[in-house]
Amino acid sequence: MLRVPLSMLSPQGRRARLTILAYHRVLADPDPLRPEDPVAETFRWQMRLLAREMNPLPLDEAIERLQQGRLPARAVAVTFDDGYADNAEIALPILREEGVPATFFIATGYLNGGCMFNDMLIETVRQIPSMAVDLTPEGLGTRSLDSVAQRRATIHALIGALKYRPLAERSRCAEALGARFGIAPPGDLMMTDAQVRELADAGMGIGGHTVLHPILVETDAATAQQEIAEGKAELEALVGRPVRLFAYPNGRPGKDYAPEHVEMVRANGFDAAVSTMAGAAGRDTDPLQLPRFTPWDRTPLRFGLRLARNLASAH
């Protein structure tokens, strides 16, 4: 059903366009506080649709073929950011069963029991009893947590208030909020070293995503360089092969990373990098600033329409 319009928007050869999808988590069950993350059943039909209507390729192969003018029609690459354990536990079996390759961009500092600041906030707000909570230290005043909608709004406000603070400060603030309510950060959200190796051994791509996922424009040059280089080195030591692909944390050009960070990525030996700018990549797209988009849709028709709309916005 989708092949004809998608082929018109993304033909093979020199006029081809590459769709890159960005995921973070695949959940076992619906989570009212994480409505944007697909559950296993949704992810399965999405991957089945890609296998039937598109041409899924490993990201590194897709980029090489795009630059050479040899990309097939309707080419798509699947990616995951951050390094959540459910990528290995839930997503990997589905990817293998549906025959869809993927690349996993991993922030190495959170492996083996770590917790990113945004997840600390989500899990803290999840566990606070229904009450009016004082968030004055976070600059948000008093918030009610009597409904799921209020909890979602509070999470959104907290993440927004802390995301662009210095790296150490945002983690300290997230931990302090949990400590005020006696809530410890979860230790099982992120992958272990063994799970990263499992992905690599399954033929999946492994890419750099820094160590601690800083917003690069909010760090000094030395810290940004260290984060990019050390994340790459740690992954290469872990999987025993070169890591040539990178994903910018948060990923919006100009807002989250700047031209100097693109040059750092190049200087550290990465062949290509992905952003979170929507659209499809063409042959002339900068390989160190490839666009991606996140497929939020929960029905096949809307999912297919969004694929087509994204292909119509080429870079």
Short mmCIF file of C-alpha atoms in Angstrom, two decimals, residues 1-239:
data_model
loop_
_atom_site.label_atom_id
_atom_site.label_comp_id
_atom_site.label_asym_id
_atom_site.label_seq_id
_atom_site.Cartn_x
_atom_site.Cartn_y
_atom_site.Cartn_z
CA MET A 1 0.00 0.00 0.00
CA LEU A 2 2.79 2.41 0.88
CA ARG A 3 5.44 1.25 -1.55
CA VAL A 4 4.36 3.34 -4.55
CA PRO A 5 4.14 6.74 -2.79
CA LEU A 6 7.24 6.04 -0.71
CA SER A 7 9.17 5.00 -3.84
CA MET A 8 8.16 8.24 -5.55
CA LEU A 9 9.49 10.24 -2.60
CA SER A 10 12.59 8.07 -2.16
CA PRO A 11 13.68 6.47 -5.44
CA GLN A 12 16.81 4.40 -5.79
CA GLY A 13 20.15 5.75 -6.92
CA ARG A 14 21.44 9.30 -6.93
CA ARG A 15 18.09 10.87 -6.02
CA ALA A 16 17.53 8.52 -3.10
CA ARG A 17 16.64 9.74 0.35
CA LEU A 18 17.47 8.03 3.62
CA THR A 19 14.98 7.90 6.50
CA ILE A 20 16.58 7.47 9.93
CA LEU A 21 14.28 6.67 12.85
CA ALA A 22 15.22 7.56 16.45
CA TYR A 23 13.97 5.50 19.40
CA HIS A 24 14.91 5.51 23.07
CA ARG A 25 12.98 2.76 24.81
CA VAL A 26 10.64 -0.13 24.04
CA LEU A 27 8.45 -0.94 27.05
CA ALA A 28 6.99 -4.26 28.13
CA ASP A 29 3.75 -2.54 29.23
CA PRO A 30 2.22 0.91 28.72
CA ASP A 31 3.57 3.53 31.10
CA PRO A 32 1.28 6.54 31.66
CA LEU A 33 4.30 8.65 32.55
CA ARG A 34 6.15 7.69 29.35
CA PRO A 35 3.40 7.77 26.70
CA GLU A 36 5.89 8.58 23.94
CA ASP A 37 7.73 5.24 24.30
CA PRO A 38 6.22 2.33 22.31
CA VAL A 39 5.33 -0.96 23.94
CA ALA A 40 6.58 -4.21 22.45
CA GLU A 41 3.44 -4.88 20.37
CA THR A 42 3.59 -1.41 18.79
CA PHE A 43 7.30 -1.68 18.08
CA ARG A 44 6.79 -5.10 16.49
CA TRP A 45 4.20 -3.91 13.95
CA GLN A 46 6.33 -0.85 13.22
CA MET A 47 9.34 -3.04 12.42
CA ARG A 48 7.15 -5.42 10.41
CA LEU A 49 5.81 -2.48 8.40
CA LEU A 50 9.36 -1.26 7.73
CA ALA A 51 10.42 -4.74 6.61
CA ARG A 52 7.41 -4.99 4.27
CA GLU A 53 7.15 -1.45 2.87
CA MET A 54 10.65 0.00 3.25
CA ASN A 55 14.21 -1.29 2.82
CA PRO A 56 15.82 -1.46 6.28
CA LEU A 57 19.63 -1.21 6.23
CA PRO A 58 22.38 -0.95 8.86
CA LEU A 59 23.06 2.75 9.33
CA ASP A 60 26.73 2.59 8.35
CA GLU A 61 25.91 0.73 5.13
CA ALA A 62 23.03 3.08 4.34
CA ILE A 63 25.24 6.17 4.73
CA GLU A 64 27.96 4.70 2.52
CA ARG A 65 25.49 3.74 -0.19
CA LEU A 66 23.79 7.14 0.01
CA GLN A 67 27.09 8.92 -0.59
CA GLN A 68 27.91 6.59 -3.49
CA GLY A 69 24.53 7.06 -5.14
CA ARG A 70 23.69 3.35 -4.66
CA LEU A 71 20.95 3.57 -2.05
CA PRO A 72 17.86 1.45 -2.76
CA ALA A 73 14.41 2.96 -2.90
CA ARG A 74 12.61 3.49 0.43
CA ALA A 75 15.79 3.04 2.49
CA VAL A 76 15.40 3.29 6.25
CA ALA A 77 17.74 2.87 9.23
CA VAL A 78 16.61 2.32 12.83
CA THR A 79 18.53 3.85 15.73
CA PHE A 80 18.28 3.93 19.53
CA ASP A 81 19.76 6.51 21.88
CA ASP A 82 21.19 6.36 25.42
CA GLY A 83 21.54 2.65 26.20
CA TYR A 84 18.43 1.46 28.02
CA ALA A 85 18.31 -2.17 29.14
CA ASP A 86 15.01 -2.78 27.36
CA ASN A 87 16.85 -2.19 24.08
CA ALA A 88 18.55 -5.54 24.65
CA GLU A 89 15.76 -7.27 26.54
CA ILE A 90 12.74 -6.29 24.44
CA ALA A 91 13.78 -4.50 21.23
CA LEU A 92 16.60 -6.84 20.17
CA PRO A 93 14.49 -10.03 19.95
CA ILE A 94 11.87 -8.16 17.88
CA LEU A 95 14.49 -6.69 15.56
CA ARG A 96 15.99 -10.13 14.99
CA GLU A 97 12.61 -11.79 14.40
CA GLU A 98 11.53 -9.11 11.91
CA GLY A 99 14.92 -8.96 10.18
CA VAL A 100 15.52 -5.26 10.87
CA PRO A 101 19.05 -4.06 11.74
CA ALA A 102 19.56 -1.18 14.16
CA THR A 103 22.30 1.02 15.58
CA PHE A 104 22.50 1.77 19.31
CA PHE A 105 24.08 5.03 20.47
CA ILE A 106 25.23 4.53 24.05
CA ALA A 107 26.18 6.98 26.79
CA THR A 108 28.79 4.84 28.52
CA GLY A 109 28.72 6.56 31.91
CA TYR A 110 25.31 5.09 32.73
CA LEU A 111 26.03 1.45 31.96
CA ASN A 112 25.94 -1.09 34.78
CA GLY A 113 23.46 0.55 37.14
CA GLY A 114 23.60 4.24 36.25
CA CYS A 115 20.60 6.54 35.87
CA MET A 116 20.23 9.62 33.69
CA PHE A 117 18.92 12.78 35.34
CA ASN A 118 15.64 12.75 33.41
CA ASP A 119 14.92 9.20 34.53
CA MET A 120 15.70 10.15 38.13
CA LEU A 121 13.05 12.86 37.84
CA ILE A 122 10.47 10.57 36.22
CA GLU A 123 10.90 7.83 38.80
CA THR A 124 10.87 10.30 41.70
CA VAL A 125 7.64 11.95 40.56
CA ARG A 126 6.16 8.48 39.97
CA GLN A 127 6.71 7.50 43.61
CA ILE A 128 5.79 10.73 45.42
CA PRO A 129 2.36 10.29 47.08
CA SER A 130 -0.58 12.30 45.73
CA MET A 131 -0.05 15.65 47.38
CA ALA A 132 0.91 19.25 46.80
CA VAL A 133 4.69 19.04 46.48
CA ASP A 134 7.04 21.95 47.11
CA LEU A 135 9.41 22.33 44.16
CA THR A 136 10.68 25.75 45.14
CA PRO A 137 14.33 24.55 45.18
CA GLU A 138 13.85 23.59 41.52
CA GLY A 139 12.27 26.97 40.75
CA LEU A 140 8.78 25.55 40.13
CA GLY A 141 6.86 26.49 43.28
CA THR A 142 4.14 24.16 44.56
CA ARG A 143 2.75 21.50 42.25
CA SER A 144 -0.20 19.15 42.68
CA LEU A 145 0.32 15.45 41.87
CA ASP A 146 -3.26 14.25 42.13
CA SER A 147 -3.56 12.98 38.56
CA VAL A 148 -1.46 11.38 35.84
CA ALA A 149 -1.76 14.56 33.78
CA GLN A 150 -0.40 16.64 36.66
CA ARG A 151 2.50 14.23 37.15
CA ARG A 152 3.33 14.38 33.43
CA ALA A 153 3.22 18.17 33.50
CA THR A 154 5.48 18.25 36.56
CA ILE A 155 7.98 15.89 34.93
CA HIS A 156 8.01 18.04 31.79
CA ALA A 157 8.58 21.18 33.85
CA LEU A 158 11.35 19.60 35.92
CA ILE A 159 13.23 18.28 32.90
CA GLY A 160 12.89 21.66 31.21
CA ALA A 161 14.18 23.45 34.29
CA LEU A 162 17.26 21.25 34.64
CA LYS A 163 18.21 20.08 31.14
CA TYR A 164 20.38 23.05 30.23
CA ARG A 165 22.08 23.44 33.58
CA PRO A 166 25.72 22.37 33.91
CA LEU A 167 26.22 18.60 33.85
CA ALA A 168 27.10 18.14 37.53
CA GLU A 169 24.41 20.55 38.69
CA ARG A 170 21.54 18.89 36.89
CA SER A 171 22.46 15.46 38.29
CA ARG A 172 22.89 16.90 41.78
CA CYS A 173 19.49 18.62 41.63
CA ALA A 174 17.76 15.45 40.39
CA GLU A 175 19.35 13.38 43.15
CA ALA A 176 18.48 16.00 45.77
CA LEU A 177 14.81 15.91 44.78
CA GLY A 178 14.69 12.16 45.25
CA ALA A 179 16.55 12.40 48.55
CA ARG A 180 13.96 14.87 49.93
CA PHE A 181 11.34 12.14 49.56
CA GLY A 182 13.54 9.15 50.39
CA ILE A 183 13.50 7.89 46.81
CA ALA A 184 16.65 6.32 45.40
CA PRO A 185 17.33 6.31 41.64
CA PRO A 186 16.61 2.97 39.92
CA GLY A 187 19.63 0.84 39.15
CA ASP A 188 18.20 -1.35 36.40
CA LEU A 189 17.17 1.04 33.63
CA MET A 190 20.40 1.01 31.63
CA MET A 191 22.29 -1.77 29.90
CA THR A 192 25.15 -3.75 31.34
CA ASP A 193 28.43 -4.25 29.53
CA ALA A 194 27.28 -7.77 28.68
CA GLN A 195 24.12 -6.47 27.02
CA VAL A 196 26.10 -4.04 24.87
CA ARG A 197 28.29 -6.93 23.74
CA GLU A 198 25.14 -8.98 23.08
CA LEU A 199 23.89 -6.28 20.70
CA ALA A 200 27.24 -6.14 18.93
CA ASP A 201 27.46 -9.94 18.70
CA ALA A 202 23.97 -9.96 17.15
CA GLY A 203 25.30 -7.79 14.31
CA MET A 204 23.77 -4.56 15.52
CA GLY A 205 25.65 -1.27 15.17
CA ILE A 206 27.16 0.43 18.21
CA GLY A 207 27.67 4.20 18.17
CA GLY A 208 29.09 6.87 20.43
CA HIS A 209 26.84 9.16 22.48
CA THR A 210 29.40 10.69 24.91
CA VAL A 211 29.95 9.47 28.46
CA LEU A 212 27.43 11.43 30.53
CA HIS A 213 25.16 12.85 27.83
CA PRO A 214 25.92 16.57 28.30
CA ILE A 215 24.33 19.28 26.21
CA LEU A 216 27.51 20.08 24.31
CA VAL A 217 26.84 23.81 23.92
CA GLU A 218 26.56 24.05 27.72
CA THR A 219 30.01 22.52 28.32
CA ASP A 220 33.45 24.01 27.83
CA ALA A 221 35.51 22.83 24.88
CA ALA A 222 37.80 20.60 26.94
CA THR A 223 34.86 18.80 28.56
CA ALA A 224 33.06 18.34 25.23
CA GLN A 225 36.21 16.90 23.67
CA GLN A 226 36.72 14.56 26.61
CA GLU A 227 33.12 13.37 26.55
CA ILE A 228 33.23 12.59 22.82
CA ALA A 229 36.64 10.91 22.88
CA GLU A 230 36.20 8.88 26.08
CA GLY A 231 32.77 7.60 25.12
CA LYS A 232 34.20 6.32 21.84
CA ALA A 233 37.23 4.72 23.49
CA GLU A 234 35.13 2.98 26.15
CA LEU A 235 32.78 1.49 23.58
CA GLU A 236 35.62 0.31 21.37
CA ALA A 237 37.23 -1.42 24.34
CA LEU A 238 33.89 -2.98 25.25
CA VAL A 239 32.91 -4.39 21.85
#
